mmCIF file of C-alpha atoms and ligand atoms in Angstrom:
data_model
loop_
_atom_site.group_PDB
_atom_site.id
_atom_site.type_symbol
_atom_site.label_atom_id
_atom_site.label_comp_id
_atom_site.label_asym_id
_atom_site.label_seq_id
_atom_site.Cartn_x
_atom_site.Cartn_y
_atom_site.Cartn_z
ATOM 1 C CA UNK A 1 9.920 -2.150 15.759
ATOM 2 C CA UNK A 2 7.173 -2.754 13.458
ATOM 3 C CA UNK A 3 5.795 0.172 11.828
ATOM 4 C CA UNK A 4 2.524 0.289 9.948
ATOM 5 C CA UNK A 5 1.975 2.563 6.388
ATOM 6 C CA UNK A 6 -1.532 2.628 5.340
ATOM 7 C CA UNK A 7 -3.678 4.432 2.851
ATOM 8 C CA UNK A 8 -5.097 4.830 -0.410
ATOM 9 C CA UNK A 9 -2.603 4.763 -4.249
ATOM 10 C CA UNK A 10 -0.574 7.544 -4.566
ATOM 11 C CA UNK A 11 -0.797 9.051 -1.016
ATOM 12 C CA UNK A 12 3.074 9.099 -0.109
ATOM 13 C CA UNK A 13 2.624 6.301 1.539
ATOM 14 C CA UNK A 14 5.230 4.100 -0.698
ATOM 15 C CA UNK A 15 8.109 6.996 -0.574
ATOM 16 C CA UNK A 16 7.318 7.457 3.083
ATOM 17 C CA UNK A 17 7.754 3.841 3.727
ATOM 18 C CA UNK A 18 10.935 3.139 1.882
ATOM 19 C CA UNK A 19 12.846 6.574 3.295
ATOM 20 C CA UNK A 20 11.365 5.600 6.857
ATOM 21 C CA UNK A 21 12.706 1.739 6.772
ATOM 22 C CA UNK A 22 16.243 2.914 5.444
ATOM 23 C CA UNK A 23 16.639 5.586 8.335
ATOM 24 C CA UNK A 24 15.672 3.161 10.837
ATOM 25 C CA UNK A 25 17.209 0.158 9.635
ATOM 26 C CA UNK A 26 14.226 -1.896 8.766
ATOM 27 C CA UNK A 27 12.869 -4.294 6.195
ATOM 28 C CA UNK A 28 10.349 -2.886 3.953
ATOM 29 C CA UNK A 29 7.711 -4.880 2.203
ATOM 30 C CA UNK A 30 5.365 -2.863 -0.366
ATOM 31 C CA UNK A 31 2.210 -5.145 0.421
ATOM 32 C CA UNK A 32 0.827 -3.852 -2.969
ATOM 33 C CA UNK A 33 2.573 -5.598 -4.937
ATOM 34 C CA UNK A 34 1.659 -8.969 -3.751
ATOM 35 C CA UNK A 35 -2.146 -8.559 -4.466
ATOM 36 C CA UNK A 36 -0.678 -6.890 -7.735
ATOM 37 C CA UNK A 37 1.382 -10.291 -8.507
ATOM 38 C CA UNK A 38 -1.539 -12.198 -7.824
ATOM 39 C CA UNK A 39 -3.787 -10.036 -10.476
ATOM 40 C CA UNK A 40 -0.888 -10.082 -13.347
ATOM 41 C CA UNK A 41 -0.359 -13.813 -12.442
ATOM 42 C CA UNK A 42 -3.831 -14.106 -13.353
ATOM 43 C CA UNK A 43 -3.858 -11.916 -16.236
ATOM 44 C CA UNK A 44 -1.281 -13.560 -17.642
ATOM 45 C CA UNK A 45 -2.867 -16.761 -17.739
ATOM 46 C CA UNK A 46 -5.711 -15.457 -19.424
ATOM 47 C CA UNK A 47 -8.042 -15.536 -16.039
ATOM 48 C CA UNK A 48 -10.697 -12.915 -15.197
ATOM 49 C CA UNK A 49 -9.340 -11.392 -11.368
ATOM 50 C CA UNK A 50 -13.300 -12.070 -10.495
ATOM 51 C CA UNK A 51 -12.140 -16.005 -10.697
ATOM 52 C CA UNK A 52 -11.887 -17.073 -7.018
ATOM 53 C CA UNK A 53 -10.667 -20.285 -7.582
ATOM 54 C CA UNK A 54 -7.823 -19.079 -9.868
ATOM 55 C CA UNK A 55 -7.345 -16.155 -8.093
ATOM 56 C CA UNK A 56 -6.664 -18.451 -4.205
ATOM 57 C CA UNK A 57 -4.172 -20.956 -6.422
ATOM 58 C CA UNK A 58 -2.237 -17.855 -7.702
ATOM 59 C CA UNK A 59 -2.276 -16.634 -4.601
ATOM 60 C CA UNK A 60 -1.047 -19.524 -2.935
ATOM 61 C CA UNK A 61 1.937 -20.259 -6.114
ATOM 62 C CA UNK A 62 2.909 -16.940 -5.830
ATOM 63 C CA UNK A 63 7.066 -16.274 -5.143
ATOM 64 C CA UNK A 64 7.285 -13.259 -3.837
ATOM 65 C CA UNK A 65 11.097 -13.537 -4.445
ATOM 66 C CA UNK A 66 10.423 -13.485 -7.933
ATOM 67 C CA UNK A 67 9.052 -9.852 -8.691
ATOM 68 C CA UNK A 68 9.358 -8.072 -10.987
ATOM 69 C CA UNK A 69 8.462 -4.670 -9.277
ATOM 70 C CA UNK A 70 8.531 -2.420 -12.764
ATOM 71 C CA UNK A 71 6.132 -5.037 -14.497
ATOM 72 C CA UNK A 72 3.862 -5.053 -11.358
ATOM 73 C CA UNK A 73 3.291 -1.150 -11.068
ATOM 74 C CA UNK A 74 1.676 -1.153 -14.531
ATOM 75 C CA UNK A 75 -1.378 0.472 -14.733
ATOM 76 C CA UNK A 76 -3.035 -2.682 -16.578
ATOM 77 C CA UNK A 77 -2.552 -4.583 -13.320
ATOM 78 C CA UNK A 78 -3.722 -2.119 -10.680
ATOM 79 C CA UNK A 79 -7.483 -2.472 -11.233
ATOM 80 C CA UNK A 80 -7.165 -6.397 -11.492
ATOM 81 C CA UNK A 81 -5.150 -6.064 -8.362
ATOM 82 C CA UNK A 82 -8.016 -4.313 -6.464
ATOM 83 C CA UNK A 83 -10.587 -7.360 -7.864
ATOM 84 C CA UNK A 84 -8.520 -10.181 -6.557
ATOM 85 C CA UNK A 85 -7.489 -7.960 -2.976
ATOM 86 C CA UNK A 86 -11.148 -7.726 -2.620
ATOM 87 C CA UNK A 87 -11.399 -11.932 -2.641
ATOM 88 C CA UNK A 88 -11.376 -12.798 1.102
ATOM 89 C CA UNK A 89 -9.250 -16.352 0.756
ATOM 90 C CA UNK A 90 -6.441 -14.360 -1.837
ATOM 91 C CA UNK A 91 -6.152 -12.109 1.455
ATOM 92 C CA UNK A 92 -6.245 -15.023 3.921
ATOM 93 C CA UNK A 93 -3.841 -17.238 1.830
ATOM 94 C CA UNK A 94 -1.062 -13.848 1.354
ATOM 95 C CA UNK A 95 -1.562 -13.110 5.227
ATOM 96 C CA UNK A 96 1.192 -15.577 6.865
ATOM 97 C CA UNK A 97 3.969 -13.993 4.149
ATOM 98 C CA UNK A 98 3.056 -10.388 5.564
ATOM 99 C CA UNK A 99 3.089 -11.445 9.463
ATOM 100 C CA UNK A 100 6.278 -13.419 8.853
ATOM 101 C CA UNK A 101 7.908 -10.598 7.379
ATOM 102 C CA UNK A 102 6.669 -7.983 9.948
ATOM 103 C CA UNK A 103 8.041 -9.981 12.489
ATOM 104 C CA UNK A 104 11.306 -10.452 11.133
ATOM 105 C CA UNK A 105 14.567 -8.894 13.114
ATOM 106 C CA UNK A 106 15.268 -6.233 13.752
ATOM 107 C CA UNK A 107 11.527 -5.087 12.477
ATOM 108 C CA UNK A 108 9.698 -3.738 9.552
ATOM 109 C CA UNK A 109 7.766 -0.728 7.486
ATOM 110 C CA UNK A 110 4.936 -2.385 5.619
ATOM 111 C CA UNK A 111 2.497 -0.560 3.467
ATOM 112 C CA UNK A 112 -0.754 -1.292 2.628
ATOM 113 C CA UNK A 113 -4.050 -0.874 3.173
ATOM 114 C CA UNK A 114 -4.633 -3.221 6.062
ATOM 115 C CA UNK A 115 -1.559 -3.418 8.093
ATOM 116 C CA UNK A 116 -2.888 -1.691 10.809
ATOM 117 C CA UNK A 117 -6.246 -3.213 11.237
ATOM 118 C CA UNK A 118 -5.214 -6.816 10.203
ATOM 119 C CA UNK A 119 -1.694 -7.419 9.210
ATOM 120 C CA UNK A 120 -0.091 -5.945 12.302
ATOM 121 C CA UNK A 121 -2.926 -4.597 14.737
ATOM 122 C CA UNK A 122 -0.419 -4.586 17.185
ATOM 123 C CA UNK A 123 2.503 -2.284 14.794
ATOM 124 C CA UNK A 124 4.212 -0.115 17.420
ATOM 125 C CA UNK A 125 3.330 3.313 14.903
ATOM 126 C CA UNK A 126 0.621 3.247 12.727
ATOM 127 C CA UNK A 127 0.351 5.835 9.769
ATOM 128 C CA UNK A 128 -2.697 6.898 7.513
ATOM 129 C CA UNK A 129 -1.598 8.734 4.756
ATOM 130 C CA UNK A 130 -3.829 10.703 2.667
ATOM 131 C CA UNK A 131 -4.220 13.127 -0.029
ATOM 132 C CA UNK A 132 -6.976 14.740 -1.945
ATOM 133 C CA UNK A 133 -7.608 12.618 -5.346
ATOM 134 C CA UNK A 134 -6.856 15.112 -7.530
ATOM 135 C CA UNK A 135 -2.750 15.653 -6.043
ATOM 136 C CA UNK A 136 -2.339 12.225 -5.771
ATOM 137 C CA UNK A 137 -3.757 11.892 -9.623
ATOM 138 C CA UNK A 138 -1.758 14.723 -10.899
ATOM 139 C CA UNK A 139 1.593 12.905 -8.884
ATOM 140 C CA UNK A 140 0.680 8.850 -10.376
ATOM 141 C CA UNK A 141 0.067 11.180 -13.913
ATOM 142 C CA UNK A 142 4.177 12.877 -12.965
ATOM 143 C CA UNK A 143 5.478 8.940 -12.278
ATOM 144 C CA UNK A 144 3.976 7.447 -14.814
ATOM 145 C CA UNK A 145 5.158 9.832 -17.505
ATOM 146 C CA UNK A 146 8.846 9.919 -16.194
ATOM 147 C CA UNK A 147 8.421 6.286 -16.629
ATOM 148 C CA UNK A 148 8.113 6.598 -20.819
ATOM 149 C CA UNK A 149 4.020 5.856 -20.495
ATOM 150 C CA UNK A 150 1.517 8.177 -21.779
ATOM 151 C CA UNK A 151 -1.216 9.242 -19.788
ATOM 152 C CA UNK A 152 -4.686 11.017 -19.551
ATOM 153 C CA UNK A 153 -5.122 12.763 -16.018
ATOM 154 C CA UNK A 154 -8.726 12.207 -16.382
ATOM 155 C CA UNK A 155 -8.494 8.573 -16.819
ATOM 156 C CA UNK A 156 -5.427 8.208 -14.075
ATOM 157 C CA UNK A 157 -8.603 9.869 -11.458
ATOM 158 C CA UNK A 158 -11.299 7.680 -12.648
ATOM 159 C CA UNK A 159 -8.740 4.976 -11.941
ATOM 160 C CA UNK A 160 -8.083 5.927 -8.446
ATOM 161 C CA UNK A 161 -11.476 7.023 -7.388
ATOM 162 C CA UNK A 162 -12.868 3.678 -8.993
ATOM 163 C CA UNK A 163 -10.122 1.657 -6.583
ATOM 164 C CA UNK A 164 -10.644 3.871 -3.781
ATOM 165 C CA UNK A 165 -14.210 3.196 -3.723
ATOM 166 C CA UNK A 166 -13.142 -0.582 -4.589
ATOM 167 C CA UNK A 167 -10.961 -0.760 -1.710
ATOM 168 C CA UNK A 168 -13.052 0.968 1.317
ATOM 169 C CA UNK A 169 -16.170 -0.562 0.539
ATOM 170 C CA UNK A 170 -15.212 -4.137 0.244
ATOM 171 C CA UNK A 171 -15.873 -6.205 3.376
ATOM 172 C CA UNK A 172 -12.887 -7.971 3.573
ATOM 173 C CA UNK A 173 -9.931 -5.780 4.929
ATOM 174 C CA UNK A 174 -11.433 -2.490 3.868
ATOM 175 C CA UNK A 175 -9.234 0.946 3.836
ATOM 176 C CA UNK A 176 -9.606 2.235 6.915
ATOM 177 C CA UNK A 177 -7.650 4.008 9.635
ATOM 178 C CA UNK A 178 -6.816 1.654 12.299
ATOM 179 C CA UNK A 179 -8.584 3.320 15.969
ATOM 180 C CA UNK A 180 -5.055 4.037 16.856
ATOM 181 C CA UNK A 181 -3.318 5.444 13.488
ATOM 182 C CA UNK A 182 -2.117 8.862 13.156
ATOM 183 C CA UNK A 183 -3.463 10.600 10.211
ATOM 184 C CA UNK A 184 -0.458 12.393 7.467
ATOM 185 C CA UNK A 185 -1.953 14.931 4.502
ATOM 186 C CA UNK A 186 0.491 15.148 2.307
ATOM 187 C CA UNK A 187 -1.577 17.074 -0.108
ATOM 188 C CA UNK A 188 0.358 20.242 0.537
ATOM 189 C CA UNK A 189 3.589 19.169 1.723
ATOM 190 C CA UNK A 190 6.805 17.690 -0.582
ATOM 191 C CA UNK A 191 8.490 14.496 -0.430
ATOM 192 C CA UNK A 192 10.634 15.415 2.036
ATOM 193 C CA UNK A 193 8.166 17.515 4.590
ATOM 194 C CA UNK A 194 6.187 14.454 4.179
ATOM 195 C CA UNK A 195 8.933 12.516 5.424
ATOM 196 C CA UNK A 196 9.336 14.622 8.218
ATOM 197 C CA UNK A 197 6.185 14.510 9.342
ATOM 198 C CA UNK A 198 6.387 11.114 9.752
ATOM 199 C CA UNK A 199 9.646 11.039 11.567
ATOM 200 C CA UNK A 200 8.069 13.392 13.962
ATOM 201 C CA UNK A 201 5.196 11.344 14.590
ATOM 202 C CA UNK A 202 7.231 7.995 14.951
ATOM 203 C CA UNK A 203 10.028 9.790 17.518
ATOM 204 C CA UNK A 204 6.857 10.995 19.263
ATOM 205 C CA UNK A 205 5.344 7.489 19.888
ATOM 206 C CA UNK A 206 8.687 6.643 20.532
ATOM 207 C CA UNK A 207 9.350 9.258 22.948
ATOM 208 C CA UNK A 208 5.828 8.476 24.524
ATOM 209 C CA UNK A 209 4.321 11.512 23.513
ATOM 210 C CA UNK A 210 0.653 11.647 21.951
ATOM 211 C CA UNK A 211 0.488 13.304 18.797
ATOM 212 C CA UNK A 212 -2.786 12.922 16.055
HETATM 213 O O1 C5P B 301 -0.663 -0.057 -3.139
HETATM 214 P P1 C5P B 301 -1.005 -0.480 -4.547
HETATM 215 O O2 C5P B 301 -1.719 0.588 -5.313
HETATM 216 O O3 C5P B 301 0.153 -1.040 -5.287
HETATM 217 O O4 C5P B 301 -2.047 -1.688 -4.355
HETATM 218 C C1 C5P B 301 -2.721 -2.275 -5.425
HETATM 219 C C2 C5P B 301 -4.037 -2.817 -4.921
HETATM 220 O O5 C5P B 301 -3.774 -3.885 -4.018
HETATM 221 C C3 C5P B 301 -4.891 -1.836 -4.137
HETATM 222 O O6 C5P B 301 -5.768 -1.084 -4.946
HETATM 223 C C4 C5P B 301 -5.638 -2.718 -3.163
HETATM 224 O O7 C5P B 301 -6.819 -3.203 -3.733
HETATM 225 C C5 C5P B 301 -4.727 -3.898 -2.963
HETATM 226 N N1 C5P B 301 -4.049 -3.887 -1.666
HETATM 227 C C6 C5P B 301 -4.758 -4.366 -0.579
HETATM 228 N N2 C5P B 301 -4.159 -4.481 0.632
HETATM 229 C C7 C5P B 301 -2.889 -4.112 0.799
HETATM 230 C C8 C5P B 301 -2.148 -3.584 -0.294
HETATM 231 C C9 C5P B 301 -2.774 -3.471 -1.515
HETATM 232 O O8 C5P B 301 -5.930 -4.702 -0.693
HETATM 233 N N3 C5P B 301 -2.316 -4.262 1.996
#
């Protein structure tokens, strides 16, 4: 089984993903944290993410074995992360790992932005998670300050909205609902209703049964 998480940063759709692949038994991939490996890779190395050139070679180096999942999250790297996601070759080059992994026994929850239009257009559930940009500011503001890191709320929405926008309007792989992906608010519901909600919706596709 080969279930599809998309949506935009700080939707749910990580938790989701991780609670839903342990339940069921299934390998998980975070797909945001490849594009974000590229980006720091880049950073690192002094690079702008706007360098194509640089940005397809760390793409292609990159060892996705190798993360180092704290260092990735950092807020430094998600705005380079959305730059070099936006790059059409960084997506083509990173698109084998994802496909490989989806298809790997006995199945897999990947999250993204793209997995159900591109990655896995063919995922037997497909999720859209969403939430209005001010919850899913105030939660990234909650995780980031349990984390040590000080934080303006202001500056942690500007962030989003700016990737948000980043994200849907680019014309490679935009954030979008695939035709066939049920749509999840989480803005009013907890962790765990959240959860539910998308174990009802996956035992309902299972079960053949139509919900949206
Ligand atoms: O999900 P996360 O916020 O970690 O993703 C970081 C960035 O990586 C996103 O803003 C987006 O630009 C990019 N991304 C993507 N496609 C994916 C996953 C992430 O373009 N499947």
């Amino acid at each position: 089984m080969i279930i599809a998480i998309d949506g935009p940063a700080a939707s749910g759709k990580g938790t989701i993903a991780k609670k839903i692949a342990s339940i069921y038994r299934l390998h998980h991939l975070d797909t945001g944290l490849i594009y974000r490996a590229v980006a720091k890779a880049m950073l690192d190395a002094g690079h702008s993410p706007d360098n194509g050139k640089e940005a397809l070679a760390a793409a292609i180096a990159l060892d996705p074995a190798n993360f180092d999942e704290a260092a990735l999250k950092a807020p430094a790297v998600s705005e380079a992360a959305s730059v070099v996601a936006a790059n059409p070759d960084v997506r083509q080059a990173l698109m084998n790992y994802q496909r490989a992994f989806a298809t790997k026994p006995p199945g897999a929850v990947l999250d993204g932005r793209d997995i159900g239009t591109v990655i896995a257009p063919d995922a037997d559930v497909k999720l859209f998670v969403v939430a209005t940009p001010e919850v899913r500011a105030a939660r990234r503001v909650m995780e980031l300050r349990a984390r040590g890191e000080d934080t303006d709320e202001h500056e942690v929405l500007a962030d989003l909205l700016r990737r948000d926008e980043r994200d849907s309007r680019r014309t490679a792989a935009p954030l979008k609902p695939a035709p066939d992906a049920h749509l999840l608010d989480t803005t009013h519901l907890s962790i765990d209703a959240a959860f539910r909600a998308a174990v009802d919706i996956i035992e309902g596709v299972r079960t053949g049964r139509k919900r949206r």
